[in-house]
């Protein structure tokens, strides 16, 4: 049973993300005990270089997972948003990890999910999918 529904802005952003991320985000929201919002999916060249300049991204165009279309990364935040409180972000990330396991293997096959919280610079909203190498 889903407690929450994506807002219009989140829906629009998700529509520009890879379908695996769409399925994943829907499942995460379904099991989430807090409301979530998608704040970023695809970033064009201007937006990516702006994010880099503002130190919101470590990467210049076109190196980010946000720069392919549909995007292979989304940024999601828990609501109500408080950047200084990490616990709701950690709870959200757990939902995404659980959601990934719940997705049909036909959907996730060949891909792995990575969370920005595991990056050295702790990018808590960032969720990305990466193609598995053939030999893995
Ligand atoms: Zn991101």
JSON list of N, CA, C and O in Angstrom, two decimals, residues 18-69:
[
{"chain": "A", "resi": 18, "resn": "UNK", "atom": "N", "xyz": [15.89, 7.00, -16.70]},
{"chain": "A", "resi": 18, "resn": "UNK", "atom": "CA", "xyz": [15.85, 5.63, -17.22]},
{"chain": "A", "resi": 18, "resn": "UNK", "atom": "C", "xyz": [14.67, 4.87, -16.60]},
{"chain": "A", "resi": 18, "resn": "UNK", "atom": "O", "xyz": [14.38, 5.06, -15.41]},
{"chain": "A", "resi": 19, "resn": "UNK", "atom": "N", "xyz": [14.04, 4.01, -17.39]},
{"chain": "A", "resi": 19, "resn": "UNK", "atom": "CA", "xyz": [12.83, 3.35, -16.89]},
{"chain": "A", "resi": 19, "resn": "UNK", "atom": "C", "xyz": [13.12, 2.50, -15.65]},
{"chain": "A", "resi": 19, "resn": "UNK", "atom": "O", "xyz": [12.26, 2.33, -14.79]},
{"chain": "A", "resi": 20, "resn": "UNK", "atom": "N", "xyz": [14.35, 1.98, -15.51]},
{"chain": "A", "resi": 20, "resn": "UNK", "atom": "CA", "xyz": [14.69, 1.20, -14.31]},
{"chain": "A", "resi": 20, "resn": "UNK", "atom": "C", "xyz": [14.62, 2.11, -13.08]},
{"chain": "A", "resi": 20, "resn": "UNK", "atom": "O", "xyz": [14.10, 1.73, -12.03]},
{"chain": "A", "resi": 21, "resn": "UNK", "atom": "N", "xyz": [15.11, 3.34, -13.23]},
{"chain": "A", "resi": 21, "resn": "UNK", "atom": "CA", "xyz": [15.04, 4.29, -12.12]},
{"chain": "A", "resi": 21, "resn": "UNK", "atom": "C", "xyz": [13.60, 4.69, -11.82]},
{"chain": "A", "resi": 21, "resn": "UNK", "atom": "O", "xyz": [13.24, 4.93, -10.67]},
{"chain": "A", "resi": 22, "resn": "UNK", "atom": "N", "xyz": [12.78, 4.75, -12.87]},
{"chain": "A", "resi": 22, "resn": "UNK", "atom": "CA", "xyz": [11.36, 5.06, -12.65]},
{"chain": "A", "resi": 22, "resn": "UNK", "atom": "C", "xyz": [10.70, 3.97, -11.82]},
{"chain": "A", "resi": 22, "resn": "UNK", "atom": "O", "xyz": [9.99, 4.24, -10.84]},
{"chain": "A", "resi": 23, "resn": "UNK", "atom": "N", "xyz": [10.96, 2.71, -12.22]},
{"chain": "A", "resi": 23, "resn": "UNK", "atom": "CA", "xyz": [10.39, 1.57, -11.48]},
{"chain": "A", "resi": 23, "resn": "UNK", "atom": "C", "xyz": [10.92, 1.55, -10.04]},
{"chain": "A", "resi": 23, "resn": "UNK", "atom": "O", "xyz": [10.18, 1.29, -9.09]},
{"chain": "A", "resi": 24, "resn": "UNK", "atom": "N", "xyz": [12.22, 1.80, -9.92]},
{"chain": "A", "resi": 24, "resn": "UNK", "atom": "CA", "xyz": [12.87, 1.79, -8.61]},
{"chain": "A", "resi": 24, "resn": "UNK", "atom": "C", "xyz": [12.29, 2.87, -7.69]},
{"chain": "A", "resi": 24, "resn": "UNK", "atom": "O", "xyz": [11.95, 2.60, -6.54]},
{"chain": "A", "resi": 25, "resn": "UNK", "atom": "N", "xyz": [12.17, 4.07, -8.23]},
{"chain": "A", "resi": 25, "resn": "UNK", "atom": "CA", "xyz": [11.67, 5.19, -7.42]},
{"chain": "A", "resi": 25, "resn": "UNK", "atom": "C", "xyz": [10.21, 4.95, -7.02]},
{"chain": "A", "resi": 25, "resn": "UNK", "atom": "O", "xyz": [9.83, 5.22, -5.87]},
{"chain": "A", "resi": 26, "resn": "UNK", "atom": "N", "xyz": [9.41, 4.42, -7.93]},
{"chain": "A", "resi": 26, "resn": "UNK", "atom": "CA", "xyz": [8.01, 4.12, -7.61]},
{"chain": "A", "resi": 26, "resn": "UNK", "atom": "C", "xyz": [7.93, 3.11, -6.47]},
{"chain": "A", "resi": 26, "resn": "UNK", "atom": "O", "xyz": [7.13, 3.25, -5.54]},
{"chain": "A", "resi": 27, "resn": "UNK", "atom": "N", "xyz": [8.78, 2.07, -6.54]},
{"chain": "A", "resi": 27, "resn": "UNK", "atom": "CA", "xyz": [8.77, 1.03, -5.51]},
{"chain": "A", "resi": 27, "resn": "UNK", "atom": "C", "xyz": [9.26, 1.61, -4.18]},
{"chain": "A", "resi": 27, "resn": "UNK", "atom": "O", "xyz": [8.71, 1.30, -3.12]},
{"chain": "A", "resi": 28, "resn": "UNK", "atom": "N", "xyz": [10.29, 2.44, -4.24]},
{"chain": "A", "resi": 28, "resn": "UNK", "atom": "CA", "xyz": [10.82, 3.06, -3.01]},
{"chain": "A", "resi": 28, "resn": "UNK", "atom": "C", "xyz": [9.75, 3.92, -2.34]},
{"chain": "A", "resi": 28, "resn": "UNK", "atom": "O", "xyz": [9.59, 3.88, -1.12]},
{"chain": "A", "resi": 29, "resn": "UNK", "atom": "N", "xyz": [9.02, 4.70, -3.15]},
{"chain": "A", "resi": 29, "resn": "UNK", "atom": "CA", "xyz": [7.97, 5.55, -2.57]},
{"chain": "A", "resi": 29, "resn": "UNK", "atom": "C", "xyz": [6.86, 4.70, -1.97]},
{"chain": "A", "resi": 29, "resn": "UNK", "atom": "O", "xyz": [6.28, 5.05, -0.95]},
{"chain": "A", "resi": 30, "resn": "UNK", "atom": "N", "xyz": [6.60, 3.57, -2.63]},
{"chain": "A", "resi": 30, "resn": "UNK", "atom": "CA", "xyz": [5.54, 2.66, -2.17]},
{"chain": "A", "resi": 30, "resn": "UNK", "atom": "C", "xyz": [5.83, 2.15, -0.76]},
{"chain": "A", "resi": 30, "resn": "UNK", "atom": "O", "xyz": [4.92, 2.03, 0.05]},
{"chain": "A", "resi": 31, "resn": "UNK", "atom": "N", "xyz": [7.09, 1.85, -0.48]},
{"chain": "A", "resi": 31, "resn": "UNK", "atom": "CA", "xyz": [7.42, 1.28, 0.83]},
{"chain": "A", "resi": 31, "resn": "UNK", "atom": "C", "xyz": [7.90, 2.34, 1.83]},
{"chain": "A", "resi": 31, "resn": "UNK", "atom": "O", "xyz": [8.08, 2.03, 3.00]},
{"chain": "A", "resi": 32, "resn": "UNK", "atom": "N", "xyz": [8.07, 3.57, 1.35]},
{"chain": "A", "resi": 32, "resn": "UNK", "atom": "CA", "xyz": [8.58, 4.63, 2.21]},
{"chain": "A", "resi": 32, "resn": "UNK", "atom": "C", "xyz": [7.56, 5.06, 3.26]},
{"chain": "A", "resi": 32, "resn": "UNK", "atom": "O", "xyz": [6.36, 5.12, 2.99]},
{"chain": "A", "resi": 33, "resn": "UNK", "atom": "N", "xyz": [8.07, 5.38, 4.44]},
{"chain": "A", "resi": 33, "resn": "UNK", "atom": "CA", "xyz": [7.20, 5.89, 5.51]},
{"chain": "A", "resi": 33, "resn": "UNK", "atom": "C", "xyz": [7.24, 7.41, 5.56]},
{"chain": "A", "resi": 33, "resn": "UNK", "atom": "O", "xyz": [6.61, 8.04, 6.40]},
{"chain": "A", "resi": 34, "resn": "UNK", "atom": "N", "xyz": [8.02, 8.00, 4.67]},
{"chain": "A", "resi": 34, "resn": "UNK", "atom": "CA", "xyz": [8.06, 9.46, 4.56]},
{"chain": "A", "resi": 34, "resn": "UNK", "atom": "C", "xyz": [7.91, 9.84, 3.09]},
{"chain": "A", "resi": 34, "resn": "UNK", "atom": "O", "xyz": [8.20, 9.05, 2.20]},
{"chain": "A", "resi": 35, "resn": "UNK", "atom": "N", "xyz": [7.40, 11.05, 2.86]},
{"chain": "A", "resi": 35, "resn": "UNK", "atom": "CA", "xyz": [7.19, 11.50, 1.50]},
{"chain": "A", "resi": 35, "resn": "UNK", "atom": "C", "xyz": [8.55, 11.83, 0.86]},
{"chain": "A", "resi": 35, "resn": "UNK", "atom": "O", "xyz": [9.49, 12.22, 1.56]},
{"chain": "A", "resi": 36, "resn": "UNK", "atom": "N", "xyz": [8.64, 11.63, -0.45]},
{"chain": "A", "resi": 36, "resn": "UNK", "atom": "CA", "xyz": [9.89, 11.85, -1.16]},
{"chain": "A", "resi": 36, "resn": "UNK", "atom": "C", "xyz": [9.65, 12.79, -2.34]},
{"chain": "A", "resi": 36, "resn": "UNK", "atom": "O", "xyz": [8.54, 12.88, -2.86]},
{"chain": "A", "resi": 37, "resn": "UNK", "atom": "N", "xyz": [10.72, 13.44, -2.77]},
{"chain": "A", "resi": 37, "resn": "UNK", "atom": "CA", "xyz": [10.64, 14.33, -3.92]},
{"chain": "A", "resi": 37, "resn": "UNK", "atom": "C", "xyz": [11.87, 14.14, -4.81]},
{"chain": "A", "resi": 37, "resn": "UNK", "atom": "O", "xyz": [12.99, 14.08, -4.29]},
{"chain": "A", "resi": 38, "resn": "UNK", "atom": "N", "xyz": [11.63, 14.04, -6.11]},
{"chain": "A", "resi": 38, "resn": "UNK", "atom": "CA", "xyz": [12.74, 13.94, -7.07]},
{"chain": "A", "resi": 38, "resn": "UNK", "atom": "C", "xyz": [13.14, 15.35, -7.46]},
{"chain": "A", "resi": 38, "resn": "UNK", "atom": "O", "xyz": [12.31, 16.11, -8.00]},
{"chain": "A", "resi": 39, "resn": "UNK", "atom": "N", "xyz": [14.38, 15.73, -7.18]},
{"chain": "A", "resi": 39, "resn": "UNK", "atom": "CA", "xyz": [14.79, 17.11, -7.45]},
{"chain": "A", "resi": 39, "resn": "UNK", "atom": "C", "xyz": [15.66, 17.23, -8.69]},
{"chain": "A", "resi": 39, "resn": "UNK", "atom": "O", "xyz": [15.91, 18.32, -9.17]},
{"chain": "A", "resi": 40, "resn": "UNK", "atom": "N", "xyz": [16.12, 16.08, -9.23]},
{"chain": "A", "resi": 40, "resn": "UNK", "atom": "CA", "xyz": [16.95, 16.16, -10.44]},
{"chain": "A", "resi": 40, "resn": "UNK", "atom": "C", "xyz": [16.93, 14.82, -11.16]},
{"chain": "A", "resi": 40, "resn": "UNK", "atom": "O", "xyz": [16.89, 13.76, -10.53]},
{"chain": "A", "resi": 41, "resn": "UNK", "atom": "N", "xyz": [16.93, 14.88, -12.49]},
{"chain": "A", "resi": 41, "resn": "UNK", "atom": "CA", "xyz": [17.14, 13.66, -13.28]},
{"chain": "A", "resi": 41, "resn": "UNK", "atom": "C", "xyz": [18.16, 14.01, -14.37]},
{"chain": "A", "resi": 41, "resn": "UNK", "atom": "O", "xyz": [19.35, 14.05, -14.08]},
{"chain": "A", "resi": 42, "resn": "UNK", "atom": "N", "xyz": [17.67, 14.32, -15.58]},
{"chain": "A", "resi": 42, "resn": "UNK", "atom": "CA", "xyz": [18.60, 14.71, -16.64]},
{"chain": "A", "resi": 42, "resn": "UNK", "atom": "C", "xyz": [19.08, 16.14, -16.45]},
{"chain": "A", "resi": 42, "resn": "UNK", "atom": "O", "xyz": [18.29, 17.03, -16.12]},
{"chain": "A", "resi": 43, "resn": "UNK", "atom": "N", "xyz": [20.39, 16.35, -16.62]},
{"chain": "A", "resi": 43, "resn": "UNK", "atom": "CA", "xyz": [20.95, 17.70, -16.64]},
{"chain": "A", "resi": 43, "resn": "UNK", "atom": "C", "xyz": [21.58, 17.94, -17.99]},
{"chain": "A", "resi": 43, "resn": "UNK", "atom": "O", "xyz": [22.44, 17.16, -18.41]},
{"chain": "A", "resi": 44, "resn": "UNK", "atom": "N", "xyz": [21.18, 19.00, -18.67]},
{"chain": "A", "resi": 44, "resn": "UNK", "atom": "CA", "xyz": [21.82, 19.34, -19.95]},
{"chain": "A", "resi": 44, "resn": "UNK", "atom": "C", "xyz": [23.18, 20.00, -19.68]},
{"chain": "A", "resi": 44, "resn": "UNK", "atom": "O", "xyz": [23.57, 20.18, -18.52]},
{"chain": "A", "resi": 45, "resn": "UNK", "atom": "N", "xyz": [23.88, 20.34, -20.75]},
{"chain": "A", "resi": 45, "resn": "UNK", "atom": "CA", "xyz": [25.26, 20.85, -20.61]},
{"chain": "A", "resi": 45, "resn": "UNK", "atom": "C", "xyz": [25.31, 22.09, -19.73]},
{"chain": "A", "resi": 45, "resn": "UNK", "atom": "O", "xyz": [26.13, 22.20, -18.81]},
{"chain": "A", "resi": 46, "resn": "UNK", "atom": "N", "xyz": [24.40, 23.01, -19.98]},
{"chain": "A", "resi": 46, "resn": "UNK", "atom": "CA", "xyz": [24.36, 24.26, -19.20]},
{"chain": "A", "resi": 46, "resn": "UNK", "atom": "C", "xyz": [24.14, 23.96, -17.72]},
{"chain": "A", "resi": 46, "resn": "UNK", "atom": "O", "xyz": [24.86, 24.47, -16.85]},
{"chain": "A", "resi": 47, "resn": "UNK", "atom": "N", "xyz": [23.13, 23.11, -17.44]},
{"chain": "A", "resi": 47, "resn": "UNK", "atom": "CA", "xyz": [22.78, 22.82, -16.05]},
{"chain": "A", "resi": 47, "resn": "UNK", "atom": "C", "xyz": [23.89, 22.04, -15.33]},
{"chain": "A", "resi": 47, "resn": "UNK", "atom": "O", "xyz": [24.14, 22.25, -14.14]},
{"chain": "A", "resi": 48, "resn": "UNK", "atom": "N", "xyz": [24.54, 21.13, -16.08]},
{"chain": "A", "resi": 48, "resn": "UNK", "atom": "CA", "xyz": [25.62, 20.35, -15.46]},
{"chain": "A", "resi": 48, "resn": "UNK", "atom": "C", "xyz": [26.81, 21.24, -15.10]},
{"chain": "A", "resi": 48, "resn": "UNK", "atom": "O", "xyz": [27.35, 21.16, -14.00]},
{"chain": "A", "resi": 49, "resn": "UNK", "atom": "N", "xyz": [27.19, 22.13, -16.02]},
{"chain": "A", "resi": 49, "resn": "UNK", "atom": "CA", "xyz": [28.35, 22.97, -15.75]},
{"chain": "A", "resi": 49, "resn": "UNK", "atom": "C", "xyz": [28.03, 24.01, -14.68]},
{"chain": "A", "resi": 49, "resn": "UNK", "atom": "O", "xyz": [28.91, 24.42, -13.91]},
{"chain": "A", "resi": 50, "resn": "UNK", "atom": "N", "xyz": [26.75, 24.39, -14.59]},
{"chain": "A", "resi": 50, "resn": "UNK", "atom": "CA", "xyz": [26.31, 25.29, -13.53]},
{"chain": "A", "resi": 50, "resn": "UNK", "atom": "C", "xyz": [26.40, 24.55, -12.18]},
{"chain": "A", "resi": 50, "resn": "UNK", "atom": "O", "xyz": [26.90, 25.11, -11.21]},
{"chain": "A", "resi": 51, "resn": "UNK", "atom": "N", "xyz": [25.94, 23.29, -12.16]},
{"chain": "A", "resi": 51, "resn": "UNK", "atom": "CA", "xyz": [26.00, 22.49, -10.93]},
{"chain": "A", "resi": 51, "resn": "UNK", "atom": "C", "xyz": [27.46, 22.30, -10.50]},
{"chain": "A", "resi": 51, "resn": "UNK", "atom": "O", "xyz": [27.78, 22.35, -9.31]},
{"chain": "A", "resi": 52, "resn": "UNK", "atom": "N", "xyz": [28.34, 22.12, -11.49]},
{"chain": "A", "resi": 52, "resn": "UNK", "atom": "CA", "xyz": [29.77, 21.96, -11.19]},
{"chain": "A", "resi": 52, "resn": "UNK", "atom": "C", "xyz": [30.32, 23.26, -10.58]},
{"chain": "A", "resi": 52, "resn": "UNK", "atom": "O", "xyz": [31.01, 23.24, -9.56]},
{"chain": "A", "resi": 53, "resn": "UNK", "atom": "N", "xyz": [29.97, 24.38, -11.20]},
{"chain": "A", "resi": 53, "resn": "UNK", "atom": "CA", "xyz": [30.45, 25.69, -10.74]},
{"chain": "A", "resi": 53, "resn": "UNK", "atom": "C", "xyz": [29.96, 25.97, -9.32]},
{"chain": "A", "resi": 53, "resn": "UNK", "atom": "O", "xyz": [30.68, 26.56, -8.51]},
{"chain": "A", "resi": 54, "resn": "UNK", "atom": "N", "xyz": [28.73, 25.53, -9.03]},
{"chain": "A", "resi": 54, "resn": "UNK", "atom": "CA", "xyz": [28.16, 25.76, -7.70]},
{"chain": "A", "resi": 54, "resn": "UNK", "atom": "C", "xyz": [28.55, 24.67, -6.70]},
{"chain": "A", "resi": 54, "resn": "UNK", "atom": "O", "xyz": [28.01, 24.60, -5.60]},
{"chain": "A", "resi": 55, "resn": "UNK", "atom": "N", "xyz": [29.45, 23.78, -7.16]},
{"chain": "A", "resi": 55, "resn": "UNK", "atom": "CA", "xyz": [29.93, 22.67, -6.33]},
{"chain": "A", "resi": 55, "resn": "UNK", "atom": "C", "xyz": [28.83, 21.71, -5.90]},
{"chain": "A", "resi": 55, "resn": "UNK", "atom": "O", "xyz": [28.92, 21.03, -4.89]},
{"chain": "A", "resi": 56, "resn": "UNK", "atom": "N", "xyz": [27.75, 21.66, -6.71]},
{"chain": "A", "resi": 56, "resn": "UNK", "atom": "CA", "xyz": [26.68, 20.70, -6.44]},
{"chain": "A", "resi": 56, "resn": "UNK", "atom": "C", "xyz": [26.98, 19.38, -7.15]},
{"chain": "A", "resi": 56, "resn": "UNK", "atom": "O", "xyz": [26.31, 18.37, -6.92]},
{"chain": "A", "resi": 57, "resn": "UNK", "atom": "N", "xyz": [27.93, 19.42, -8.08]},
{"chain": "A", "resi": 57, "resn": "UNK", "atom": "CA", "xyz": [28.37, 18.21, -8.75]},
{"chain": "A", "resi": 57, "resn": "UNK", "atom": "C", "xyz": [29.88, 18.23, -8.84]},
{"chain": "A", "resi": 57, "resn": "UNK", "atom": "O", "xyz": [30.49, 19.30, -8.93]},
{"chain": "A", "resi": 58, "resn": "UNK", "atom": "N", "xyz": [30.48, 17.03, -8.78]},
{"chain": "A", "resi": 58, "resn": "UNK", "atom": "CA", "xyz": [31.95, 16.93, -8.86]},
{"chain": "A", "resi": 58, "resn": "UNK", "atom": "C", "xyz": [32.39, 16.86, -10.32]},
{"chain": "A", "resi": 58, "resn": "UNK", "atom": "O", "xyz": [33.58, 16.84, -10.60]},
{"chain": "A", "resi": 59, "resn": "UNK", "atom": "N", "xyz": [31.42, 16.75, -11.23]},
{"chain": "A", "resi": 59, "resn": "UNK", "atom": "CA", "xyz": [31.76, 16.44, -12.61]},
{"chain": "A", "resi": 59, "resn": "UNK", "atom": "C", "xyz": [31.28, 17.50, -13.59]},
{"chain": "A", "resi": 59, "resn": "UNK", "atom": "O", "xyz": [30.22, 18.10, -13.41]},
{"chain": "A", "resi": 60, "resn": "UNK", "atom": "N", "xyz": [32.09, 17.70, -14.63]},
{"chain": "A", "resi": 60, "resn": "UNK", "atom": "CA", "xyz": [31.69, 18.58, -15.72]},
{"chain": "A", "resi": 60, "resn": "UNK", "atom": "C", "xyz": [30.96, 17.77, -16.78]},
{"chain": "A", "resi": 60, "resn": "UNK", "atom": "O", "xyz": [31.15, 16.55, -16.88]},
{"chain": "A", "resi": 61, "resn": "UNK", "atom": "N", "xyz": [30.11, 18.45, -17.56]},
{"chain": "A", "resi": 61, "resn": "UNK", "atom": "CA", "xyz": [29.48, 17.84, -18.72]},
{"chain": "A", "resi": 61, "resn": "UNK", "atom": "C", "xyz": [30.53, 17.17, -19.58]},
{"chain": "A", "resi": 61, "resn": "UNK", "atom": "O", "xyz": [31.57, 17.78, -19.75]},
{"chain": "A", "resi": 62, "resn": "UNK", "atom": "N", "xyz": [30.34, 15.99, -20.15]},
{"chain": "A", "resi": 62, "resn": "UNK", "atom": "CA", "xyz": [29.15, 15.12, -20.02]},
{"chain": "A", "resi": 62, "resn": "UNK", "atom": "C", "xyz": [29.43, 13.91, -19.14]},
{"chain": "A", "resi": 62, "resn": "UNK", "atom": "O", "xyz": [28.95, 12.83, -19.40]},
{"chain": "A", "resi": 63, "resn": "UNK", "atom": "N", "xyz": [30.23, 14.09, -18.09]},
{"chain": "A", "resi": 63, "resn": "UNK", "atom": "CA", "xyz": [30.74, 12.95, -17.31]},
{"chain": "A", "resi": 63, "resn": "UNK", "atom": "C", "xyz": [29.76, 12.39, -16.29]},
{"chain": "A", "resi": 63, "resn": "UNK", "atom": "O", "xyz": [29.90, 11.28, -15.81]},
{"chain": "A", "resi": 64, "resn": "UNK", "atom": "N", "xyz": [28.74, 13.19, -15.94]},
{"chain": "A", "resi": 64, "resn": "UNK", "atom": "CA", "xyz": [27.82, 12.77, -14.89]},
{"chain": "A", "resi": 64, "resn": "UNK", "atom": "C", "xyz": [26.79, 11.78, -15.42]},
{"chain": "A", "resi": 64, "resn": "UNK", "atom": "O", "xyz": [26.42, 11.80, -16.59]},
{"chain": "A", "resi": 65, "resn": "UNK", "atom": "N", "xyz": [26.32, 10.92, -14.53]},
{"chain": "A", "resi": 65, "resn": "UNK", "atom": "CA", "xyz": [25.24, 9.98, -14.86]},
{"chain": "A", "resi": 65, "resn": "UNK", "atom": "C", "xyz": [23.93, 10.73, -15.11]},
{"chain": "A", "resi": 65, "resn": "UNK", "atom": "O", "xyz": [22.96, 10.15, -15.59]},
{"chain": "A", "resi": 66, "resn": "UNK", "atom": "N", "xyz": [23.92, 12.02, -14.76]},
{"chain": "A", "resi": 66, "resn": "UNK", "atom": "CA", "xyz": [22.74, 12.85, -15.04]},
{"chain": "A", "resi": 66, "resn": "UNK", "atom": "C", "xyz": [22.75, 13.36, -16.49]},
{"chain": "A", "resi": 66, "resn": "UNK", "atom": "O", "xyz": [21.79, 13.98, -16.92]},
{"chain": "A", "resi": 67, "resn": "UNK", "atom": "N", "xyz": [23.85, 13.11, -17.22]},
{"chain": "A", "resi": 67, "resn": "UNK", "atom": "CA", "xyz": [24.00, 13.74, -18.52]},
{"chain": "A", "resi": 67, "resn": "UNK", "atom": "C", "xyz": [23.61, 12.87, -19.72]},
{"chain": "A", "resi": 67, "resn": "UNK", "atom": "O", "xyz": [23.62, 13.33, -20.85]},
{"chain": "A", "resi": 68, "resn": "UNK", "atom": "N", "xyz": [23.29, 11.59, -19.48]},
{"chain": "A", "resi": 68, "resn": "UNK", "atom": "CA", "xyz": [22.78, 10.80, -20.59]},
{"chain": "A", "resi": 68, "resn": "UNK", "atom": "C", "xyz": [21.25, 10.93, -20.58]},
{"chain": "A", "resi": 68, "resn": "UNK", "atom": "O", "xyz": [20.66, 11.31, -19.57]},
{"chain": "A", "resi": 69, "resn": "UNK", "atom": "N", "xyz": [20.65, 10.67, -21.72]},
{"chain": "A", "resi": 69, "resn": "UNK", "atom": "CA", "xyz": [19.19, 10.75, -21.79]},
{"chain": "A", "resi": 69, "resn": "UNK", "atom": "C", "xyz": [18.62, 9.45, -22.29]},
{"chain": "A", "resi": 69, "resn": "UNK", "atom": "O", "xyz": [19.02, 9.00, -23.36]}
]
